[in-house]
mmCIF file with all atom_site columns, C-alpha atoms in Angstrom:
data_model
loop_
_atom_site.group_PDB
_atom_site.id
_atom_site.type_symbol
_atom_site.label_atom_id
_atom_site.label_alt_id
_atom_site.label_comp_id
_atom_site.label_asym_id
_atom_site.label_entity_id
_atom_site.label_seq_id
_atom_site.pdbx_PDB_ins_code
_atom_site.Cartn_x
_atom_site.Cartn_y
_atom_site.Cartn_z
_atom_site.occupancy
_atom_site.B_iso_or_equiv
_atom_site.pdbx_formal_charge
_atom_site.auth_seq_id
_atom_site.auth_comp_id
_atom_site.auth_asym_id
_atom_site.auth_atom_id
_atom_site.pdbx_PDB_model_num
ATOM 1   C CA . MET A 1 1   ? -20.058 -9.584  8.392   1.00 72.00 ? 1   MET A CA 1
ATOM 2   C CA . ASN A 1 2   ? -22.468 -10.487 5.278   1.00 78.00 ? 2   ASN A CA 1
ATOM 3   C CA . ARG A 1 3   ? -23.289 -6.709  5.310   1.00 79.00 ? 3   ARG A CA 1
ATOM 4   C CA . ALA A 1 4   ? -19.858 -5.563  5.628   1.00 82.00 ? 4   ALA A CA 1
ATOM 5   C CA . LEU A 1 5   ? -18.627 -7.608  2.772   1.00 84.00 ? 5   LEU A CA 1
ATOM 6   C CA . LYS A 1 6   ? -21.397 -5.864  0.692   1.00 81.00 ? 6   LYS A CA 1
ATOM 7   C CA . PHE A 1 7   ? -20.477 -2.711  1.816   1.00 83.00 ? 7   PHE A CA 1
ATOM 8   C CA . ALA A 1 8   ? -16.783 -3.423  0.656   1.00 84.00 ? 8   ALA A CA 1
ATOM 9   C CA . LYS A 1 9   ? -18.212 -4.489  -2.804  1.00 85.00 ? 9   LYS A CA 1
ATOM 10  C CA . LEU A 1 10  ? -20.006 -1.296  -2.844  1.00 81.00 ? 10  LEU A CA 1
ATOM 11  C CA . ASP A 1 11  ? -16.436 0.640   -2.254  1.00 83.00 ? 11  ASP A CA 1
ATOM 12  C CA . PHE A 1 12  ? -15.049 -1.411  -5.134  1.00 85.00 ? 12  PHE A CA 1
ATOM 13  C CA . THR A 1 13  ? -18.241 -0.081  -6.949  1.00 84.00 ? 13  THR A CA 1
ATOM 14  C CA . THR A 1 14  ? -17.439 3.253   -6.024  1.00 81.00 ? 14  THR A CA 1
ATOM 15  C CA . ILE A 1 15  ? -13.663 3.515   -7.513  1.00 81.00 ? 15  ILE A CA 1
ATOM 16  C CA . LYS A 1 16  ? -14.361 1.649   -10.706 1.00 80.00 ? 16  LYS A CA 1
ATOM 17  C CA . PRO A 1 17  ? -14.482 4.527   -13.032 1.00 78.00 ? 17  PRO A CA 1
ATOM 18  C CA . TYR A 1 18  ? -11.546 5.553   -11.771 1.00 76.00 ? 18  TYR A CA 1
ATOM 19  C CA . LEU A 1 19  ? -10.085 2.253   -12.730 1.00 75.00 ? 19  LEU A CA 1
ATOM 20  C CA . SER A 1 20  ? -10.179 2.182   -16.619 1.00 72.00 ? 20  SER A CA 1
ATOM 21  C CA . LEU A 1 21  ? -7.748  -0.170  -18.612 1.00 72.00 ? 21  LEU A CA 1
ATOM 22  C CA . LYS A 1 22  ? -6.229  2.629   -20.281 1.00 74.00 ? 22  LYS A CA 1
ATOM 23  C CA . ASN A 1 23  ? -5.250  4.324   -16.796 1.00 73.00 ? 23  ASN A CA 1
ATOM 24  C CA . MET A 1 24  ? -4.051  1.000   -15.157 1.00 75.00 ? 24  MET A CA 1
ATOM 25  C CA . LEU A 1 25  ? -1.978  0.572   -18.374 1.00 76.00 ? 25  LEU A CA 1
ATOM 26  C CA . ILE A 1 26  ? -0.395  3.506   -18.339 1.00 77.00 ? 26  ILE A CA 1
ATOM 27  C CA . PHE A 1 27  ? 0.720   3.438   -14.866 1.00 75.00 ? 27  PHE A CA 1
ATOM 28  C CA . LEU A 1 28  ? 1.612   -0.293  -15.249 1.00 75.00 ? 28  LEU A CA 1
ATOM 29  C CA . PHE A 1 29  ? 3.769   0.594   -18.156 1.00 78.00 ? 29  PHE A CA 1
ATOM 30  C CA . VAL A 1 30  ? 5.635   3.630   -16.059 1.00 77.00 ? 30  VAL A CA 1
ATOM 31  C CA . PHE A 1 31  ? 6.188   1.468   -13.248 1.00 74.00 ? 31  PHE A CA 1
ATOM 32  C CA . ALA A 1 32  ? 7.545   -1.361  -15.425 1.00 73.00 ? 32  ALA A CA 1
ATOM 33  C CA . PHE A 1 33  ? 9.785   1.268   -16.974 1.00 75.00 ? 33  PHE A CA 1
ATOM 34  C CA . ILE A 1 34  ? 11.517  2.382   -13.958 1.00 72.00 ? 34  ILE A CA 1
ATOM 35  C CA . GLY A 1 35  ? 11.689  -1.209  -12.820 1.00 69.00 ? 35  GLY A CA 1
ATOM 36  C CA . TYR A 1 36  ? 13.643  -2.321  -15.744 1.00 69.00 ? 36  TYR A CA 1
ATOM 37  C CA . SER A 1 37  ? 15.783  0.705   -15.829 1.00 72.00 ? 37  SER A CA 1
ATOM 38  C CA . SER A 1 38  ? 16.479  0.034   -12.275 1.00 66.00 ? 38  SER A CA 1
ATOM 39  C CA . GLY A 1 39  ? 16.846  -3.402  -12.786 1.00 67.00 ? 39  GLY A CA 1
ATOM 40  C CA . ASN A 1 40  ? 14.822  -3.678  -8.883  1.00 71.00 ? 40  ASN A CA 1
ATOM 41  C CA . PRO A 1 41  ? 11.529  -4.679  -8.844  1.00 74.00 ? 41  PRO A CA 1
ATOM 42  C CA . SER A 1 42  ? 11.486  -3.223  -5.568  1.00 78.00 ? 42  SER A CA 1
ATOM 43  C CA . THR A 1 43  ? 11.246  0.001   -6.768  1.00 79.00 ? 43  THR A CA 1
ATOM 44  C CA . MET A 1 44  ? 8.237   -0.587  -9.053  1.00 80.00 ? 44  MET A CA 1
ATOM 45  C CA . ILE A 1 45  ? 6.628   -2.727  -6.353  1.00 83.00 ? 45  ILE A CA 1
ATOM 46  C CA . GLY A 1 46  ? 6.803   0.098   -3.761  1.00 83.00 ? 46  GLY A CA 1
ATOM 47  C CA . MET A 1 47  ? 5.290   2.586   -6.405  1.00 82.00 ? 47  MET A CA 1
ATOM 48  C CA . MET A 1 48  ? 2.648   0.179   -7.103  1.00 85.00 ? 48  MET A CA 1
ATOM 49  C CA . MET A 1 49  ? 1.676   -0.084  -3.362  1.00 87.00 ? 49  MET A CA 1
ATOM 50  C CA . MET A 1 50  ? 1.784   3.487   -2.964  1.00 85.00 ? 50  MET A CA 1
ATOM 51  C CA . TYR A 1 51  ? -0.850  3.832   -6.069  1.00 83.00 ? 51  TYR A CA 1
ATOM 52  C CA . ALA A 1 52  ? -3.217  1.203   -3.951  1.00 86.00 ? 52  ALA A CA 1
ATOM 53  C CA . THR A 1 53  ? -2.645  3.440   -0.637  1.00 87.00 ? 53  THR A CA 1
ATOM 54  C CA . LEU A 1 54  ? -4.060  6.624   -3.051  1.00 85.00 ? 54  LEU A CA 1
ATOM 55  C CA . TYR A 1 55  ? -7.118  4.577   -3.918  1.00 87.00 ? 55  TYR A CA 1
ATOM 56  C CA . VAL A 1 56  ? -7.819  3.707   -0.660  1.00 90.00 ? 56  VAL A CA 1
ATOM 57  C CA . SER A 1 57  ? -9.091  7.231   0.065   1.00 88.00 ? 57  SER A CA 1
ATOM 58  C CA . TYR A 1 58  ? -10.857 7.294   -3.070  1.00 85.00 ? 58  TYR A CA 1
ATOM 59  C CA . PRO A 1 59  ? -14.313 6.060   -1.399  1.00 87.00 ? 59  PRO A CA 1
ATOM 60  C CA . PHE A 1 60  ? -14.025 9.112   1.311   1.00 88.00 ? 60  PHE A CA 1
ATOM 61  C CA . ALA A 1 61  ? -13.285 11.189  -1.302  1.00 85.00 ? 61  ALA A CA 1
ATOM 62  C CA . VAL A 1 62  ? -16.349 10.453  -3.392  1.00 81.00 ? 62  VAL A CA 1
ATOM 63  C CA . GLY A 1 63  ? -18.911 9.804   -0.306  1.00 77.00 ? 63  GLY A CA 1
ATOM 64  C CA . ASP A 1 64  ? -17.918 13.798  0.668   1.00 77.00 ? 64  ASP A CA 1
ATOM 65  C CA . LYS A 1 65  ? -18.121 15.080  -2.931  1.00 75.00 ? 65  LYS A CA 1
ATOM 66  C CA . ASN A 1 66  ? -21.708 13.478  -3.144  1.00 70.00 ? 66  ASN A CA 1
ATOM 67  C CA . GLY A 1 67  ? -23.013 12.905  0.154   1.00 66.00 ? 67  GLY A CA 1
ATOM 68  C CA . ILE A 1 68  ? -22.886 9.371   -0.023  1.00 65.00 ? 68  ILE A CA 1
ATOM 69  C CA . ASP A 1 69  ? -22.187 9.247   3.490   1.00 65.00 ? 69  ASP A CA 1
ATOM 70  C CA . THR A 1 70  ? -25.561 11.129  4.431   1.00 63.00 ? 70  THR A CA 1
ATOM 71  C CA . LEU A 1 71  ? -27.210 8.182   2.074   1.00 62.00 ? 71  LEU A CA 1
ATOM 72  C CA . TYR A 1 72  ? -25.707 5.194   4.076   1.00 63.00 ? 72  TYR A CA 1
ATOM 73  C CA . CYS A 1 73  ? -27.527 6.832   7.221   1.00 60.00 ? 73  CYS A CA 1
ATOM 74  C CA . THR A 1 74  ? -30.833 5.769   5.447   1.00 62.00 ? 74  THR A CA 1
ATOM 75  C CA . LEU A 1 75  ? -30.106 2.369   4.566   1.00 64.00 ? 75  LEU A CA 1
ATOM 76  C CA . PRO A 1 76  ? -30.136 -0.868  6.707   1.00 67.00 ? 76  PRO A CA 1
ATOM 77  C CA . ILE A 1 77  ? -26.360 -0.556  7.223   1.00 74.00 ? 77  ILE A CA 1
ATOM 78  C CA . SER A 1 78  ? -24.678 0.201   10.666  1.00 82.00 ? 78  SER A CA 1
ATOM 79  C CA . LYS A 1 79  ? -21.721 2.669   11.074  1.00 84.00 ? 79  LYS A CA 1
ATOM 80  C CA . LYS A 1 80  ? -19.721 -0.889  12.555  1.00 88.00 ? 80  LYS A CA 1
ATOM 81  C CA . ASP A 1 81  ? -20.668 -2.566  8.988   1.00 88.00 ? 81  ASP A CA 1
ATOM 82  C CA . VAL A 1 82  ? -19.280 0.491   7.189   1.00 88.00 ? 82  VAL A CA 1
ATOM 83  C CA . VAL A 1 83  ? -16.073 0.689   9.265   1.00 92.00 ? 83  VAL A CA 1
ATOM 84  C CA . ILE A 1 84  ? -15.436 -2.946  8.837   1.00 93.00 ? 84  ILE A CA 1
ATOM 85  C CA . GLY A 1 85  ? -16.340 -2.840  4.934   1.00 91.00 ? 85  GLY A CA 1
ATOM 86  C CA . ARG A 1 86  ? -14.141 -0.276  4.523   1.00 93.00 ? 86  ARG A CA 1
ATOM 87  C CA . TYR A 1 87  ? -11.067 -2.109  6.250   1.00 95.00 ? 87  TYR A CA 1
ATOM 88  C CA . ILE A 1 88  ? -11.995 -5.111  4.203   1.00 94.00 ? 88  ILE A CA 1
ATOM 89  C CA . PHE A 1 89  ? -12.177 -3.201  0.886   1.00 94.00 ? 89  PHE A CA 1
ATOM 90  C CA . SER A 1 90  ? -8.639  -1.414  1.927   1.00 94.00 ? 90  SER A CA 1
ATOM 91  C CA . LEU A 1 91  ? -6.908  -5.208  2.775   1.00 94.00 ? 91  LEU A CA 1
ATOM 92  C CA . LEU A 1 92  ? -8.237  -6.860  -0.632  1.00 93.00 ? 92  LEU A CA 1
ATOM 93  C CA . LEU A 1 93  ? -7.359  -3.395  -2.687  1.00 93.00 ? 93  LEU A CA 1
ATOM 94  C CA . ASN A 1 94  ? -3.668  -3.968  -1.127  1.00 94.00 ? 94  ASN A CA 1
ATOM 95  C CA . LEU A 1 95  ? -3.569  -7.854  -1.897  1.00 94.00 ? 95  LEU A CA 1
ATOM 96  C CA . ILE A 1 96  ? -4.817  -7.439  -5.604  1.00 92.00 ? 96  ILE A CA 1
ATOM 97  C CA . VAL A 1 97  ? -2.383  -5.003  -6.047  1.00 91.00 ? 97  VAL A CA 1
ATOM 98  C CA . GLY A 1 98  ? 0.438   -6.844  -4.272  1.00 91.00 ? 98  GLY A CA 1
ATOM 99  C CA . ALA A 1 99  ? -0.551  -9.953  -6.671  1.00 92.00 ? 99  ALA A CA 1
ATOM 100 C CA . ILE A 1 100 ? -0.473  -7.898  -9.628  1.00 89.00 ? 100 ILE A CA 1
ATOM 101 C CA . ALA A 1 101 ? 2.904   -6.315  -8.482  1.00 87.00 ? 101 ALA A CA 1
ATOM 102 C CA . PHE A 1 102 ? 4.012   -9.414  -8.090  1.00 88.00 ? 102 PHE A CA 1
ATOM 103 C CA . ILE A 1 103 ? 3.441   -10.838 -11.607 1.00 87.00 ? 103 ILE A CA 1
ATOM 104 C CA . ALA A 1 104 ? 4.454   -7.740  -13.115 1.00 84.00 ? 104 ALA A CA 1
ATOM 105 C CA . SER A 1 105 ? 7.832   -8.160  -11.658 1.00 82.00 ? 105 SER A CA 1
ATOM 106 C CA . ALA A 1 106 ? 8.103   -11.788 -12.669 1.00 83.00 ? 106 ALA A CA 1
ATOM 107 C CA . LEU A 1 107 ? 7.394   -10.869 -15.904 1.00 80.00 ? 107 LEU A CA 1
ATOM 108 C CA . LEU A 1 108 ? 9.802   -8.139  -16.189 1.00 77.00 ? 108 LEU A CA 1
ATOM 109 C CA . MET A 1 109 ? 12.796  -9.767  -14.341 1.00 73.00 ? 109 MET A CA 1
ATOM 110 C CA . THR A 1 110 ? 12.349  -13.001 -16.086 1.00 74.00 ? 110 THR A CA 1
ATOM 111 C CA . THR A 1 111 ? 13.261  -10.881 -19.379 1.00 72.00 ? 111 THR A CA 1
ATOM 112 C CA . ARG A 1 112 ? 16.468  -9.778  -17.851 1.00 66.00 ? 112 ARG A CA 1
ATOM 113 C CA . GLY A 1 113 ? 17.012  -13.326 -16.496 1.00 66.00 ? 113 GLY A CA 1
ATOM 114 C CA . GLY A 1 114 ? 17.280  -12.182 -12.544 1.00 67.00 ? 114 GLY A CA 1
ATOM 115 C CA . PHE A 1 115 ? 13.945  -13.161 -11.128 1.00 70.00 ? 115 PHE A CA 1
ATOM 116 C CA . ASN A 1 116 ? 14.128  -14.751 -7.717  1.00 74.00 ? 116 ASN A CA 1
ATOM 117 C CA . GLY A 1 117 ? 10.554  -15.620 -6.737  1.00 73.00 ? 117 GLY A CA 1
ATOM 118 C CA . GLN A 1 118 ? 11.201  -16.018 -3.101  1.00 78.00 ? 118 GLN A CA 1
ATOM 119 C CA . GLU A 1 119 ? 13.066  -12.584 -2.463  1.00 78.00 ? 119 GLU A CA 1
ATOM 120 C CA . THR A 1 120 ? 10.087  -10.821 -4.687  1.00 81.00 ? 120 THR A CA 1
ATOM 121 C CA . PHE A 1 121 ? 7.462   -12.457 -2.446  1.00 85.00 ? 121 PHE A CA 1
ATOM 122 C CA . MET A 1 122 ? 8.860   -11.220 0.502   1.00 84.00 ? 122 MET A CA 1
ATOM 123 C CA . VAL A 1 123 ? 9.299   -7.617  -0.840  1.00 83.00 ? 123 VAL A CA 1
ATOM 124 C CA . VAL A 1 124 ? 5.719   -7.875  -1.712  1.00 88.00 ? 124 VAL A CA 1
ATOM 125 C CA . LEU A 1 125 ? 4.982   -8.819  1.394   1.00 89.00 ? 125 LEU A CA 1
ATOM 126 C CA . LEU A 1 126 ? 6.666   -6.460  3.299   1.00 86.00 ? 126 LEU A CA 1
ATOM 127 C CA . CYS A 1 127 ? 5.612   -3.386  1.197   1.00 87.00 ? 127 CYS A CA 1
ATOM 128 C CA . VAL A 1 128 ? 2.022   -4.826  1.654   1.00 92.00 ? 128 VAL A CA 1
ATOM 129 C CA . ALA A 1 129 ? 2.715   -4.783  5.334   1.00 91.00 ? 129 ALA A CA 1
ATOM 130 C CA . LEU A 1 130 ? 4.282   -1.265  5.591   1.00 89.00 ? 130 LEU A CA 1
ATOM 131 C CA . PHE A 1 131 ? 1.212   0.325   3.602   1.00 91.00 ? 131 PHE A CA 1
ATOM 132 C CA . THR A 1 132 ? -1.387  -1.401  5.284   1.00 94.00 ? 132 THR A CA 1
ATOM 133 C CA . THR A 1 133 ? 0.236   -0.103  8.474   1.00 92.00 ? 133 THR A CA 1
ATOM 134 C CA . VAL A 1 134 ? 0.336   3.544   6.948   1.00 90.00 ? 134 VAL A CA 1
ATOM 135 C CA . GLN A 1 135 ? -3.454  3.139   5.752   1.00 93.00 ? 135 GLN A CA 1
ATOM 136 C CA . ALA A 1 136 ? -4.235  2.113   9.445   1.00 94.00 ? 136 ALA A CA 1
ATOM 137 C CA . ILE A 1 137 ? -2.716  5.487   10.404  1.00 91.00 ? 137 ILE A CA 1
ATOM 138 C CA . GLN A 1 138 ? -4.742  7.218   7.661   1.00 92.00 ? 138 GLN A CA 1
ATOM 139 C CA . LEU A 1 139 ? -8.039  5.591   7.971   1.00 94.00 ? 139 LEU A CA 1
ATOM 140 C CA . PRO A 1 140 ? -8.993  6.852   11.969  1.00 94.00 ? 140 PRO A CA 1
ATOM 141 C CA . ILE A 1 141 ? -8.255  10.549  10.339  1.00 92.00 ? 141 ILE A CA 1
ATOM 142 C CA . TYR A 1 142 ? -10.791 9.941   7.241   1.00 91.00 ? 142 TYR A CA 1
ATOM 143 C CA . PHE A 1 143 ? -13.462 8.436   9.542   1.00 91.00 ? 143 PHE A CA 1
ATOM 144 C CA . LYS A 1 144 ? -13.067 11.440  12.037  1.00 89.00 ? 144 LYS A CA 1
ATOM 145 C CA . LEU A 1 145 ? -12.965 14.258  9.853   1.00 87.00 ? 145 LEU A CA 1
ATOM 146 C CA . GLY A 1 146 ? -13.881 13.226  6.244   1.00 85.00 ? 146 GLY A CA 1
ATOM 147 C CA . TYR A 1 147 ? -11.948 13.659  3.325   1.00 84.00 ? 147 TYR A CA 1
ATOM 148 C CA . ALA A 1 148 ? -11.976 16.913  2.454   1.00 82.00 ? 148 ALA A CA 1
ATOM 149 C CA . LYS A 1 149 ? -10.517 18.145  5.921   1.00 84.00 ? 149 LYS A CA 1
ATOM 150 C CA . ALA A 1 150 ? -8.431  15.012  6.685   1.00 83.00 ? 150 ALA A CA 1
ATOM 151 C CA . LYS A 1 151 ? -6.300  14.795  3.161   1.00 79.00 ? 151 LYS A CA 1
ATOM 152 C CA . LEU A 1 152 ? -3.493  16.818  4.103   1.00 80.00 ? 152 LEU A CA 1
ATOM 153 C CA . LEU A 1 153 ? -3.251  15.089  7.663   1.00 82.00 ? 153 LEU A CA 1
ATOM 154 C CA . ALA A 1 154 ? -3.545  11.722  6.028   1.00 79.00 ? 154 ALA A CA 1
ATOM 155 C CA . TYR A 1 155 ? -0.152  11.945  4.415   1.00 78.00 ? 155 TYR A CA 1
ATOM 156 C CA . ILE A 1 156 ? 1.543   13.084  7.280   1.00 79.00 ? 156 ILE A CA 1
ATOM 157 C CA . PRO A 1 157 ? 2.829   9.282   7.906   1.00 75.00 ? 157 PRO A CA 1
ATOM 158 C CA . PHE A 1 158 ? 4.459   9.578   4.045   1.00 72.00 ? 158 PHE A CA 1
ATOM 159 C CA . ILE A 1 159 ? 6.557   12.676  5.138   1.00 74.00 ? 159 ILE A CA 1
ATOM 160 C CA . ALA A 1 160 ? 7.213   11.396  8.801   1.00 73.00 ? 160 ALA A CA 1
ATOM 161 C CA . PHE A 1 161 ? 8.405   8.055   8.170   1.00 69.00 ? 161 PHE A CA 1
ATOM 162 C CA . PRO A 1 162 ? 11.539  9.168   5.669   1.00 67.00 ? 162 PRO A CA 1
ATOM 163 C CA . ALA A 1 163 ? 11.845  12.013  8.074   1.00 71.00 ? 163 ALA A CA 1
ATOM 164 C CA . ILE A 1 164 ? 12.432  9.667   11.039  1.00 73.00 ? 164 ILE A CA 1
ATOM 165 C CA . ILE A 1 165 ? 14.845  7.415   9.169   1.00 68.00 ? 165 ILE A CA 1
ATOM 166 C CA . VAL A 1 166 ? 17.029  10.515  7.760   1.00 68.00 ? 166 VAL A CA 1
ATOM 167 C CA . MET A 1 167 ? 17.428  11.867  11.351  1.00 74.00 ? 167 MET A CA 1
ATOM 168 C CA . ILE A 1 168 ? 18.293  8.169   12.591  1.00 69.00 ? 168 ILE A CA 1
ATOM 169 C CA . SER A 1 169 ? 20.732  7.702   9.858   1.00 65.00 ? 169 SER A CA 1
ATOM 170 C CA . ALA A 1 170 ? 22.135  11.472  10.465  1.00 68.00 ? 170 ALA A CA 1
ATOM 171 C CA . TYR A 1 171 ? 22.450  10.787  14.243  1.00 68.00 ? 171 TYR A CA 1
ATOM 172 C CA . LEU A 1 172 ? 24.081  7.389   13.880  1.00 65.00 ? 172 LEU A CA 1
ATOM 173 C CA . GLY A 1 173 ? 26.258  8.319   11.054  1.00 67.00 ? 173 GLY A CA 1
ATOM 174 C CA . GLU A 1 174 ? 26.160  6.342   7.528   1.00 61.00 ? 174 GLU A CA 1
ATOM 175 C CA . LYS A 1 175 ? 28.421  3.492   8.280   1.00 66.00 ? 175 LYS A CA 1
ATOM 176 C CA . ASN A 1 176 ? 26.861  3.012   11.692  1.00 66.00 ? 176 ASN A CA 1
ATOM 177 C CA . MET A 1 177 ? 23.642  2.907   10.108  1.00 61.00 ? 177 MET A CA 1
ATOM 178 C CA . MET A 1 178 ? 24.884  0.631   7.551   1.00 65.00 ? 178 MET A CA 1
ATOM 179 C CA . ARG A 1 179 ? 26.029  -1.896  10.309  1.00 70.00 ? 179 ARG A CA 1
ATOM 180 C CA . TYR A 1 180 ? 22.821  -1.496  12.279  1.00 67.00 ? 180 TYR A CA 1
ATOM 181 C CA . LEU A 1 181 ? 20.663  -2.795  9.639   1.00 63.00 ? 181 LEU A CA 1
ATOM 182 C CA . GLU A 1 182 ? 22.850  -5.454  8.280   1.00 67.00 ? 182 GLU A CA 1
ATOM 183 C CA . SER A 1 183 ? 22.861  -6.501  12.324  1.00 73.00 ? 183 SER A CA 1
ATOM 184 C CA . ILE A 1 184 ? 19.013  -6.351  12.078  1.00 68.00 ? 184 ILE A CA 1
ATOM 185 C CA . PHE A 1 185 ? 18.940  -8.323  8.840   1.00 69.00 ? 185 PHE A CA 1
ATOM 186 C CA . SER A 1 186 ? 21.003  -11.037 10.145  1.00 74.00 ? 186 SER A CA 1
ATOM 187 C CA . GLN A 1 187 ? 19.175  -11.460 13.155  1.00 72.00 ? 187 GLN A CA 1
ATOM 188 C CA . ILE A 1 188 ? 15.700  -11.567 10.990  1.00 69.00 ? 188 ILE A CA 1
ATOM 189 C CA . GLN A 1 189 ? 17.039  -14.220 8.407   1.00 69.00 ? 189 GLN A CA 1
ATOM 190 C CA . ALA A 1 190 ? 18.323  -16.512 11.695  1.00 73.00 ? 190 ALA A CA 1
ATOM 191 C CA . ASN A 1 191 ? 14.997  -16.308 13.253  1.00 75.00 ? 191 ASN A CA 1
ATOM 192 C CA . ILE A 1 192 ? 12.868  -15.997 10.396  1.00 77.00 ? 192 ILE A CA 1
ATOM 193 C CA . PHE A 1 193 ? 9.685   -17.808 11.923  1.00 82.00 ? 193 PHE A CA 1
ATOM 194 C CA . ILE A 1 194 ? 9.682   -15.909 15.234  1.00 85.00 ? 194 ILE A CA 1
ATOM 195 C CA . THR A 1 195 ? 10.262  -12.322 13.281  1.00 82.00 ? 195 THR A CA 1
ATOM 196 C CA . ALA A 1 196 ? 7.478   -13.005 10.914  1.00 83.00 ? 196 ALA A CA 1
ATOM 197 C CA . LEU A 1 197 ? 5.140   -13.849 13.891  1.00 88.00 ? 197 LEU A CA 1
ATOM 198 C CA . ILE A 1 198 ? 6.012   -11.279 16.277  1.00 88.00 ? 198 ILE A CA 1
ATOM 199 C CA . ALA A 1 199 ? 5.369   -8.962  13.005  1.00 88.00 ? 199 ALA A CA 1
ATOM 200 C CA . ALA A 1 200 ? 2.372   -10.506 12.214  1.00 91.00 ? 200 ALA A CA 1
ATOM 201 C CA . VAL A 1 201 ? 1.031   -9.814  15.751  1.00 94.00 ? 201 VAL A CA 1
ATOM 202 C CA . ILE A 1 202 ? 1.916   -6.397  15.807  1.00 93.00 ? 202 ILE A CA 1
ATOM 203 C CA . TRP A 1 203 ? 0.353   -5.955  12.539  1.00 94.00 ? 203 TRP A CA 1
ATOM 204 C CA . GLY A 1 204 ? -2.657  -7.561  13.566  1.00 94.00 ? 204 GLY A CA 1
ATOM 205 C CA . LEU A 1 205 ? -2.544  -5.486  17.051  1.00 96.00 ? 205 LEU A CA 1
ATOM 206 C CA . VAL A 1 206 ? -1.982  -2.022  15.180  1.00 95.00 ? 206 VAL A CA 1
ATOM 207 C CA . MET A 1 207 ? -5.156  -3.002  12.580  1.00 95.00 ? 207 MET A CA 1
ATOM 208 C CA . GLY A 1 208 ? -7.431  -3.821  15.511  1.00 95.00 ? 208 GLY A CA 1
ATOM 209 C CA . VAL A 1 209 ? -6.755  -0.325  17.503  1.00 96.00 ? 209 VAL A CA 1
ATOM 210 C CA . SER A 1 210 ? -6.759  1.719   14.125  1.00 96.00 ? 210 SER A CA 1
ATOM 211 C CA . GLY A 1 211 ? -10.248 -0.130  13.309  1.00 95.00 ? 211 GLY A CA 1
ATOM 212 C CA . MET A 1 212 ? -11.583 0.503   16.860  1.00 95.00 ? 212 MET A CA 1
ATOM 213 C CA . LEU A 1 213 ? -10.487 4.239   16.967  1.00 95.00 ? 213 LEU A CA 1
ATOM 214 C CA . SER A 1 214 ? -12.055 4.351   13.322  1.00 94.00 ? 214 SER A CA 1
ATOM 215 C CA . TYR A 1 215 ? -15.364 3.297   14.914  1.00 93.00 ? 215 TYR A CA 1
ATOM 216 C CA . ARG A 1 216 ? -15.459 5.532   17.652  1.00 93.00 ? 216 ARG A CA 1
ATOM 217 C CA . PHE A 1 217 ? -14.899 8.466   15.386  1.00 92.00 ? 217 PHE A CA 1
ATOM 218 C CA . TYR A 1 218 ? -17.247 7.469   12.837  1.00 89.00 ? 218 TYR A CA 1
ATOM 219 C CA . ARG A 1 219 ? -19.848 6.894   15.728  1.00 86.00 ? 219 ARG A CA 1
ATOM 220 C CA . LYS A 1 220 ? -19.578 10.252  16.982  1.00 82.00 ? 220 LYS A CA 1
ATOM 221 C CA . ARG A 1 221 ? -19.233 11.984  13.705  1.00 74.00 ? 221 ARG A CA 1
ATOM 222 C CA . GLU A 1 222 ? -22.164 14.520  12.616  1.00 63.00 ? 222 GLU A CA 1
ATOM 223 C CA . ILE A 1 223 ? -23.275 13.555  8.849   1.00 58.00 ? 223 ILE A CA 1
#
């Protein structure tokens, strides 16, 4: 585990040149402007988590470009450590961006006099769960094919999820869809603890299966 943590730290070092203060401030300003204009922090939080998802792929891109994966083979780092380390890196990156999104939302919505800490925290938590699930689909693809071959396939979830929602909405009808969603939200609110527990178990299983697939693909991949 110690080596996996060191590898996660190495991934943060790898993306550091792309995380300049200037770039981060520009993106934060744009996201904050959109959130302030809409009066809804959910938009800003979602965009920031999308931003984090893009950065999850950067170590793969840098590895392909500079042949770093070949270097890993010469170091006392097992492929298992590489996979675990990259999942730790991805999770930590999402949690860091989620925390920044929460703080930015608090500052932004306080100026409008409408900040709801509990609601914003739930939105951040939901976004972290959603985007890490998307990344759980992407990571095995990156480990199997490498960034150059996988970069188009890895964005299929971003197209598939909205497409599925649109198809379901078209099938049920807009009014039925809204009633169905309201019914789901009511059930969630009435059974919040059980819902959270089930969601956590499902998320853990998804991440576990994703990690096993990533390790299997990376172990068999010729570098």
